[in-house]
Every structure is written in structure tokens, then in C-alpha cells.
Short mmCIF file of N, CA, C and O in Angstrom, two decimals:
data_model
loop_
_atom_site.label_atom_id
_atom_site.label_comp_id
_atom_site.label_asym_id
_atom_site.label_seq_id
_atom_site.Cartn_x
_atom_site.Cartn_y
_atom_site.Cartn_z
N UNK A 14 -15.39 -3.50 -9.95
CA UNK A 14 -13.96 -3.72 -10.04
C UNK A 14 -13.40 -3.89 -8.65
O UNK A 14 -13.82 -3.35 -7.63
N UNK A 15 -12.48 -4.65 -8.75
CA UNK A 15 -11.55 -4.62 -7.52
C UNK A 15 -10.18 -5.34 -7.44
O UNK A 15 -9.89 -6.18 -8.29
N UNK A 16 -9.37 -5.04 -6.44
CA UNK A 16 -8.11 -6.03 -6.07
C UNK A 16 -8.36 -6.34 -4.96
O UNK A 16 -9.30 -6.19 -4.17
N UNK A 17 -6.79 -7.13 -4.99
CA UNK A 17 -6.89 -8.11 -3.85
C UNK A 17 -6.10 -8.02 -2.90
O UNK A 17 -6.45 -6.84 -2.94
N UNK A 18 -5.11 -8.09 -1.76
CA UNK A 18 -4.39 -8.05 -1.29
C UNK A 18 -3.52 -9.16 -1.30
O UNK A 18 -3.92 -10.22 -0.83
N UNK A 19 -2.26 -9.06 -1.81
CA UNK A 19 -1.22 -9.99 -1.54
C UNK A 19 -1.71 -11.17 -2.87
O UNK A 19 -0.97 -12.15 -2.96
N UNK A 20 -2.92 -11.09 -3.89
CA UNK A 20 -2.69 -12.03 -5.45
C UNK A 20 -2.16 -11.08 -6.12
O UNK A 20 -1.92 -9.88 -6.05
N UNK A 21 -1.94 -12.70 -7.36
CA UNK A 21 -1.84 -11.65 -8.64
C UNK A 21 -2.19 -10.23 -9.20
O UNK A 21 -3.22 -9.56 -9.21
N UNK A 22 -0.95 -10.05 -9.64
CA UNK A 22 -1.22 -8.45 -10.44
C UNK A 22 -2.57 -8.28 -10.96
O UNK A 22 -3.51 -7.85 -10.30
N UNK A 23 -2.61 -8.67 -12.31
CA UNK A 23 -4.10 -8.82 -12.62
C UNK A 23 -5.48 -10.32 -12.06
O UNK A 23 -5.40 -11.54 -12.26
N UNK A 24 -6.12 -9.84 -11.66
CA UNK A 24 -6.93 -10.61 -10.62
C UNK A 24 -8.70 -10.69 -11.32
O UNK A 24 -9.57 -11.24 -10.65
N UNK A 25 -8.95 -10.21 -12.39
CA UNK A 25 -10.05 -9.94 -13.12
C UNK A 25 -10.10 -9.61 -13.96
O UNK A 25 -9.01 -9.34 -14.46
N UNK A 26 -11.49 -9.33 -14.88
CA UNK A 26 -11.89 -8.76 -15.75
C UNK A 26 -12.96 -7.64 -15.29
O UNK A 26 -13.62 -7.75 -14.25
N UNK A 27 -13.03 -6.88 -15.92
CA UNK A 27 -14.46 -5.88 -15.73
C UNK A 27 -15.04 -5.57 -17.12
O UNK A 27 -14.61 -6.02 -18.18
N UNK A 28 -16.24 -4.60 -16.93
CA UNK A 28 -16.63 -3.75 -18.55
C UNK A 28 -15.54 -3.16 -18.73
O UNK A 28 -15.34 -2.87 -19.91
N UNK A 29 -14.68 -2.82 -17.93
CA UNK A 29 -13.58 -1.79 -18.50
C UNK A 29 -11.75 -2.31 -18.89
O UNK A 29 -10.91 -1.60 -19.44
N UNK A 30 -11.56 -3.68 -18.40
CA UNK A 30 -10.58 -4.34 -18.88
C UNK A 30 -10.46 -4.75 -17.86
O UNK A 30 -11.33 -4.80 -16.99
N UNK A 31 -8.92 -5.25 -17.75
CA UNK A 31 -8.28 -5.89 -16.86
C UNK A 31 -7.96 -5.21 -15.79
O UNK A 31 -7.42 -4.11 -15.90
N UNK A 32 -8.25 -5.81 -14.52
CA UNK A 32 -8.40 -5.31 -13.37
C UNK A 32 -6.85 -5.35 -12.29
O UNK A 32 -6.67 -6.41 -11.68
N UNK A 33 -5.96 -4.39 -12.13
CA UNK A 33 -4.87 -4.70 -11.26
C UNK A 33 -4.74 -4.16 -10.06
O UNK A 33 -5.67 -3.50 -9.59
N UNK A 34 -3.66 -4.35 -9.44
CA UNK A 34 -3.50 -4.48 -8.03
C UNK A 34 -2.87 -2.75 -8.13
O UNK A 34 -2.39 -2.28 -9.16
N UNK A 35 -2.97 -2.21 -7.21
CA UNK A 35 -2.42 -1.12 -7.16
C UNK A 35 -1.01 -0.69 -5.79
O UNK A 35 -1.43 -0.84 -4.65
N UNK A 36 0.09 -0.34 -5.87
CA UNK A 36 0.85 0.33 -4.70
C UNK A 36 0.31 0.99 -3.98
O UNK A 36 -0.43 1.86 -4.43
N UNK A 37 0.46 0.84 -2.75
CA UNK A 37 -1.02 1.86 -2.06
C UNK A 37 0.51 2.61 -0.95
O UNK A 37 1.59 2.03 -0.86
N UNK A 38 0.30 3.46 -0.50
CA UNK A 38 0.95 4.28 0.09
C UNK A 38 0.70 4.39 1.50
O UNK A 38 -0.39 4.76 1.94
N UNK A 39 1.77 4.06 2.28
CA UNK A 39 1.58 3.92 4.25
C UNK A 39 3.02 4.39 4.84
O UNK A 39 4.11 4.55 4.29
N UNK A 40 2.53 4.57 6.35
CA UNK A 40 4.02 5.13 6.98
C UNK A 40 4.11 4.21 7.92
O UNK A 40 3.26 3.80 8.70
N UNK A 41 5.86 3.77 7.67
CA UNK A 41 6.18 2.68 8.58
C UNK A 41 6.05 3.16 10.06
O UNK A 41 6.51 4.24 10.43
N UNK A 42 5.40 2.32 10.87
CA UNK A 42 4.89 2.65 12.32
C UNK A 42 5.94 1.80 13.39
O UNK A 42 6.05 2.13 14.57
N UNK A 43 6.54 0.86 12.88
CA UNK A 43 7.06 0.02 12.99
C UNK A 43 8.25 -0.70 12.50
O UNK A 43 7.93 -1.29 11.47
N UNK A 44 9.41 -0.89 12.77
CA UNK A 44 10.18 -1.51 11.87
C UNK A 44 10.67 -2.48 12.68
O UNK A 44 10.82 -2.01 13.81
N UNK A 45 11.14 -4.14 12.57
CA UNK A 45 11.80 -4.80 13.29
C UNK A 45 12.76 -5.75 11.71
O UNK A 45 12.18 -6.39 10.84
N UNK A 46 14.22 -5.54 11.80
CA UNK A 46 14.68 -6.17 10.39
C UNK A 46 13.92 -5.71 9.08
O UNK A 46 13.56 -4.60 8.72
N UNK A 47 13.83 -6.71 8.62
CA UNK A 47 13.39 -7.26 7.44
C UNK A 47 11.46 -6.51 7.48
O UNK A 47 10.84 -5.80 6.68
N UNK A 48 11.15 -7.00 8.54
CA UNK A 48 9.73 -6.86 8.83
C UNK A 48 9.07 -5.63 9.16
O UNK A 48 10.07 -5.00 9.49
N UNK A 49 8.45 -5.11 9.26
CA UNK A 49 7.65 -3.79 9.82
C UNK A 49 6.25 -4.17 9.77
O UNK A 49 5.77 -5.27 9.51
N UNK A 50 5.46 -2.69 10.15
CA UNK A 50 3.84 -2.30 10.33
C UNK A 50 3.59 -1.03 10.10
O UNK A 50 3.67 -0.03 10.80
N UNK A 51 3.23 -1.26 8.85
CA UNK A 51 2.99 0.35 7.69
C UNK A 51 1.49 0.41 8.24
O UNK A 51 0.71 -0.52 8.46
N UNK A 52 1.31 1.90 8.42
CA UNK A 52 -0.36 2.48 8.68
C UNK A 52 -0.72 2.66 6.87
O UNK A 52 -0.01 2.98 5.92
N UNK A 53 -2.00 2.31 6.99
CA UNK A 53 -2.72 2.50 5.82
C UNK A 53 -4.11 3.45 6.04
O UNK A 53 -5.26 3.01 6.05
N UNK A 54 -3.67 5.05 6.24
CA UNK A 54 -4.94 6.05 6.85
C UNK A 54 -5.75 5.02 7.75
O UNK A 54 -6.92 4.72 7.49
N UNK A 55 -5.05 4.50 8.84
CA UNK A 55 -5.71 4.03 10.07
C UNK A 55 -5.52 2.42 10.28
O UNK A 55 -5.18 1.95 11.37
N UNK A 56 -5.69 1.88 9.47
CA UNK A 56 -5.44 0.45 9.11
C UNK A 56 -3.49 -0.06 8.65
O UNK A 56 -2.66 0.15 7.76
N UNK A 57 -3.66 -0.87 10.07
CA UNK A 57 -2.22 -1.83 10.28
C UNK A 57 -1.75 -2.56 9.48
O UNK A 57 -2.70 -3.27 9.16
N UNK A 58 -0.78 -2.92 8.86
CA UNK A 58 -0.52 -4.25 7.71
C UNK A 58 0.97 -4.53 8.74
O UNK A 58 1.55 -3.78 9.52
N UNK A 59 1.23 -5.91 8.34
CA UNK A 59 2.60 -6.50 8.28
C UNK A 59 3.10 -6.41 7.24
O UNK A 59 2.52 -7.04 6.36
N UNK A 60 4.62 -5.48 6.73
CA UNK A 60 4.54 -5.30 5.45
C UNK A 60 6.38 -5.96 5.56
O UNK A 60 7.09 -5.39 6.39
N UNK A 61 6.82 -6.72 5.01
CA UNK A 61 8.21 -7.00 4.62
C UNK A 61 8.92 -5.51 3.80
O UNK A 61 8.27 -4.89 2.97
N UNK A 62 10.33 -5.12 4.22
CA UNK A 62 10.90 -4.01 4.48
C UNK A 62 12.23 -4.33 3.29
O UNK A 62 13.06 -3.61 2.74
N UNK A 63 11.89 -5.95 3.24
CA UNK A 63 13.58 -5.74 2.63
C UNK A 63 13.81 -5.01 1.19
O UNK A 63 14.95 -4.62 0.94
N UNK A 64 12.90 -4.84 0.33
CA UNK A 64 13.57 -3.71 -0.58
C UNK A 64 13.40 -2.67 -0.17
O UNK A 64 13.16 -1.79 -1.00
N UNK A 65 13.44 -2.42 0.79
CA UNK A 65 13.35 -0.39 1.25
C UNK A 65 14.40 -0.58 2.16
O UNK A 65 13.84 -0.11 3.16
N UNK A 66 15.53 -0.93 2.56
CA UNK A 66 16.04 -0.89 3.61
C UNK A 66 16.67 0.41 3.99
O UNK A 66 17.33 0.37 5.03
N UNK A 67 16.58 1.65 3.33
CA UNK A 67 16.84 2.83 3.96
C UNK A 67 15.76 3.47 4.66
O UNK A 67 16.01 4.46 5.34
N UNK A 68 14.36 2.92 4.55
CA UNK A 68 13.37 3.56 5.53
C UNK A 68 13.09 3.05 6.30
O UNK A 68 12.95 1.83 6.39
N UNK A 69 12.86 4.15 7.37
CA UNK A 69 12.84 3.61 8.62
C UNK A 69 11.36 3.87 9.46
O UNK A 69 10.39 3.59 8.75
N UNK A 70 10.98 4.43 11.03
CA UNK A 70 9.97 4.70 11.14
C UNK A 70 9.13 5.87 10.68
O UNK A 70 9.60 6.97 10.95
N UNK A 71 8.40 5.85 10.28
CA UNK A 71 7.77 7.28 9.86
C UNK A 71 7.88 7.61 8.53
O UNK A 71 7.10 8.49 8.16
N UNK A 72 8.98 6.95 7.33
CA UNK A 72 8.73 7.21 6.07
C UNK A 72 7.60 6.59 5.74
O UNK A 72 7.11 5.75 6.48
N UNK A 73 7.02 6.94 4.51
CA UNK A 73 6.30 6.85 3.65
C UNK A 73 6.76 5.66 2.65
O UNK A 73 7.74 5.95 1.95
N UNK A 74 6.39 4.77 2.52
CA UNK A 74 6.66 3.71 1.26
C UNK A 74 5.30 3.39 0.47
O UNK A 74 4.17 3.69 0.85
N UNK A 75 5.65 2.75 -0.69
CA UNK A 75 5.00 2.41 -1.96
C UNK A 75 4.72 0.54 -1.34
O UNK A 75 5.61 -0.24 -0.99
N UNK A 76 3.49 0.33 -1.37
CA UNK A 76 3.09 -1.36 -0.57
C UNK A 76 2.53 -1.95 -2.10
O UNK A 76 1.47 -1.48 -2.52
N UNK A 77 3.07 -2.69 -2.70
CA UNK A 77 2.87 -3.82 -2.90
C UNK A 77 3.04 -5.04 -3.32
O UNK A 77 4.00 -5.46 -3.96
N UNK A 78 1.23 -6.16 -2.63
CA UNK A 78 0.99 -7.19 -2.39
C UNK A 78 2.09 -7.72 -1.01
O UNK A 78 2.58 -8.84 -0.84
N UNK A 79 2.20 -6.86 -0.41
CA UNK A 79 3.12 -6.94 0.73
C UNK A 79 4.24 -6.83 1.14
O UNK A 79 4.67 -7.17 2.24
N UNK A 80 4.90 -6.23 0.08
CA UNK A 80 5.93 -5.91 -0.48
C UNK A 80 6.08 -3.96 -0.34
O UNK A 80 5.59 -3.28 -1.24
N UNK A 81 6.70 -3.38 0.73
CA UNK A 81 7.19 -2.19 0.56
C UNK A 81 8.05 -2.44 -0.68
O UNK A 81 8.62 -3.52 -0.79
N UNK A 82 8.15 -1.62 -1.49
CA UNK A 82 9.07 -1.33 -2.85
C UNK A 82 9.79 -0.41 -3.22
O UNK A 82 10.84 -0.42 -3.86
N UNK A 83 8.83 0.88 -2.54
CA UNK A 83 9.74 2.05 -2.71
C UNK A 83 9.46 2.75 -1.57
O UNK A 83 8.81 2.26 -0.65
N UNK A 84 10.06 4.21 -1.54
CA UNK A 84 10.44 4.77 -0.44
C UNK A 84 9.75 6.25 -1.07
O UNK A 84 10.21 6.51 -2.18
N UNK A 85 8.54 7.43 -0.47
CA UNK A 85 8.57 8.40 -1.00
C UNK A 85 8.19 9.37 -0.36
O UNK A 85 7.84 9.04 0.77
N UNK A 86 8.05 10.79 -0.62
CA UNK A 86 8.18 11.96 0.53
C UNK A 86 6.47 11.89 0.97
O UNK A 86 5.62 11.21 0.39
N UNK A 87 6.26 12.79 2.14
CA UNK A 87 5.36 12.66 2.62
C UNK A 87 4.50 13.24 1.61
O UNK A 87 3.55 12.62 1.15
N UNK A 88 4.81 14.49 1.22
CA UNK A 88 3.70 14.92 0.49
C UNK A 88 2.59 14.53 -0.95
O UNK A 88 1.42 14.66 -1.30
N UNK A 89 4.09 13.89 -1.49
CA UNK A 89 3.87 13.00 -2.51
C UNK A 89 2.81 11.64 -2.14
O UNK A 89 2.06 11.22 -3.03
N UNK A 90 2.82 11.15 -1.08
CA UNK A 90 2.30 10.27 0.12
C UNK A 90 0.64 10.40 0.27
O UNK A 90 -0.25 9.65 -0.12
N UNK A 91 0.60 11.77 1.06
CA UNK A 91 -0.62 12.39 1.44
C UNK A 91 -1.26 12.68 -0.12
O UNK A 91 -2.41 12.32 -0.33
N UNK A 92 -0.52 13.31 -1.17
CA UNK A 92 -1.89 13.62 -2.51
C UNK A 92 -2.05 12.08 -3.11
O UNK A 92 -3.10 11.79 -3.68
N UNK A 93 -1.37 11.46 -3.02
CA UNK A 93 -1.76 10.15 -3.52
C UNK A 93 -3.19 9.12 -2.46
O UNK A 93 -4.24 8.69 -2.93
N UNK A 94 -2.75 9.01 -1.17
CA UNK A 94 -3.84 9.13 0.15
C UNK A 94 -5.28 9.61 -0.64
O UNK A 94 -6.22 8.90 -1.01
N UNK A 95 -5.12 10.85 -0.75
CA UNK A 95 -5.96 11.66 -1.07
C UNK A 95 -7.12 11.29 -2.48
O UNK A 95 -8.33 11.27 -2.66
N UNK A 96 -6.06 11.06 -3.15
CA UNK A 96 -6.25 10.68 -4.39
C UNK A 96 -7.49 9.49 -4.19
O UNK A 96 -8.66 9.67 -4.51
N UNK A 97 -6.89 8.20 -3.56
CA UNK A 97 -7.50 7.54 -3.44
C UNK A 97 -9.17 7.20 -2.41
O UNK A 97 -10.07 6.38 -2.52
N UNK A 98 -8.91 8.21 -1.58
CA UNK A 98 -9.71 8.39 -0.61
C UNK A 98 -10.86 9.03 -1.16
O UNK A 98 -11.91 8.96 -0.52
N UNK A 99 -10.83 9.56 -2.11
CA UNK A 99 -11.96 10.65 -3.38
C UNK A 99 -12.20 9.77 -4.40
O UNK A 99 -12.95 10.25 -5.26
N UNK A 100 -11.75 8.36 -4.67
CA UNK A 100 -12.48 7.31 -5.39
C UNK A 100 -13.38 6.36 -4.64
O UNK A 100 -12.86 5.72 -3.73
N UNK A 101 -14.33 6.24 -4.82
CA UNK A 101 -15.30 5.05 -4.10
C UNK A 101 -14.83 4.48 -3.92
O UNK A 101 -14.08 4.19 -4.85
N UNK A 102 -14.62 3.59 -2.53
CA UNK A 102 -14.05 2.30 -2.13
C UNK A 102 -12.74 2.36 -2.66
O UNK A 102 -12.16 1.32 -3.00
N UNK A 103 -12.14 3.67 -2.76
CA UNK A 103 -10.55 3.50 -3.12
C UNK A 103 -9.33 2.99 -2.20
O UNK A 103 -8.17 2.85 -2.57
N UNK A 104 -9.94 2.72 -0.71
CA UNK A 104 -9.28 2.51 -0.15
C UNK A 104 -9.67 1.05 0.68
O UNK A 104 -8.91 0.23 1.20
N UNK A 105 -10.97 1.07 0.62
CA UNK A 105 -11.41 -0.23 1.21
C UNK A 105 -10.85 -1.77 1.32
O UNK A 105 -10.82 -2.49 2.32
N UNK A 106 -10.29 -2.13 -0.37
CA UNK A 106 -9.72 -3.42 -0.44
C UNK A 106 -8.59 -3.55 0.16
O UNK A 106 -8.03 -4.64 0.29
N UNK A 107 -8.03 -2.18 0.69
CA UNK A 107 -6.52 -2.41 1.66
C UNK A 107 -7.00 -3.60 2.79
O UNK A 107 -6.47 -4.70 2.95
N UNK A 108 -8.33 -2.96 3.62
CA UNK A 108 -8.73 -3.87 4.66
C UNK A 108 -8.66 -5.58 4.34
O UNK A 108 -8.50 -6.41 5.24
N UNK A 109 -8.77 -5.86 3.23
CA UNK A 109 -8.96 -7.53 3.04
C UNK A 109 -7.84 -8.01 3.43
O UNK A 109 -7.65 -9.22 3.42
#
């Protein structure tokens, strides 16, 4: 199984159904306008800001397909991180 960065929602099939893209969770490192650079546990993205426009550097937002969307507390942030970091390759397809 896998996603993709920045396609379609659903992007496959597997043995187990239809395969989607997931919100992955980063802290803006960066903000310029519209634009920023969310960390993804170590890994940089260019992420467009304009539906979050109340966060700023250092919140936590909801990424996706390049798209910050939402805005959420750190902790909520870090068990989700977490979450994913304890699935195989749960975090890997961020890099593509």
C-alpha cells in the first residue's frame, strides 16, 4: 500500500481496498504570506498556509496534498507523529 504526495485522494487499490492519502502532521518552521515550510519529524515541505491563516511559526497543522488545512495542539501533533512512526513506512511517503 501506499500514497502519494500532492495526487489524488484515492491513488490505488490493494488486498485491502482503496488506498488514500492521509493529513500528516508538521510544525510551521517558516511562514512567508500565503506560503510556509512545515517540518515533517525532520523532513522540509513547501506547504501553502492559506487555509490556516491563524498559524503561525511553530504551530502544528494538519498537511494535505500540500495543503495545510487545519491548525492543532502540539500534543495532539506528537501522538499522531507517533502514531505513525510505529507503522512501517508510516512516514516514509512524506519524503516523495
Amino acid at each position: 500500500m501506499r500514497w502519494e504526495w500532492a495526487k489524488a485522494t484515492v491513488v490505488g487499490e490493494s488486498e485491502v481496498g482503496a488506498v488514500m492519502c492521509l493529513g500528516v502532521p508538521g510544525r510551521i518552521v517558516v511562514r512567508d504570506g500565503e506560503m510556509g515550510t512545515v517540518d515533517f519529524d525532520g523532513l522540509r515541505r513547501d506547504v501553502c498556509l492559506s487555509y490556516t491563516p491563524e498559524a503561525g511559526i511553530g504551530d502544528y497543522v494538519i498537511v494535505h496534498v500540500g495543503f495545510a488545512i487545519s491548525v492543532l495542539d502540539e500534543d495532539e501533533a506528537l501522538r499522531t507523529l507517533a502514531v505513525l512512526r510505529a507503522i512501517p513506512g508510516g512516514l516514509d511517503e512524506v519524503s516523495r
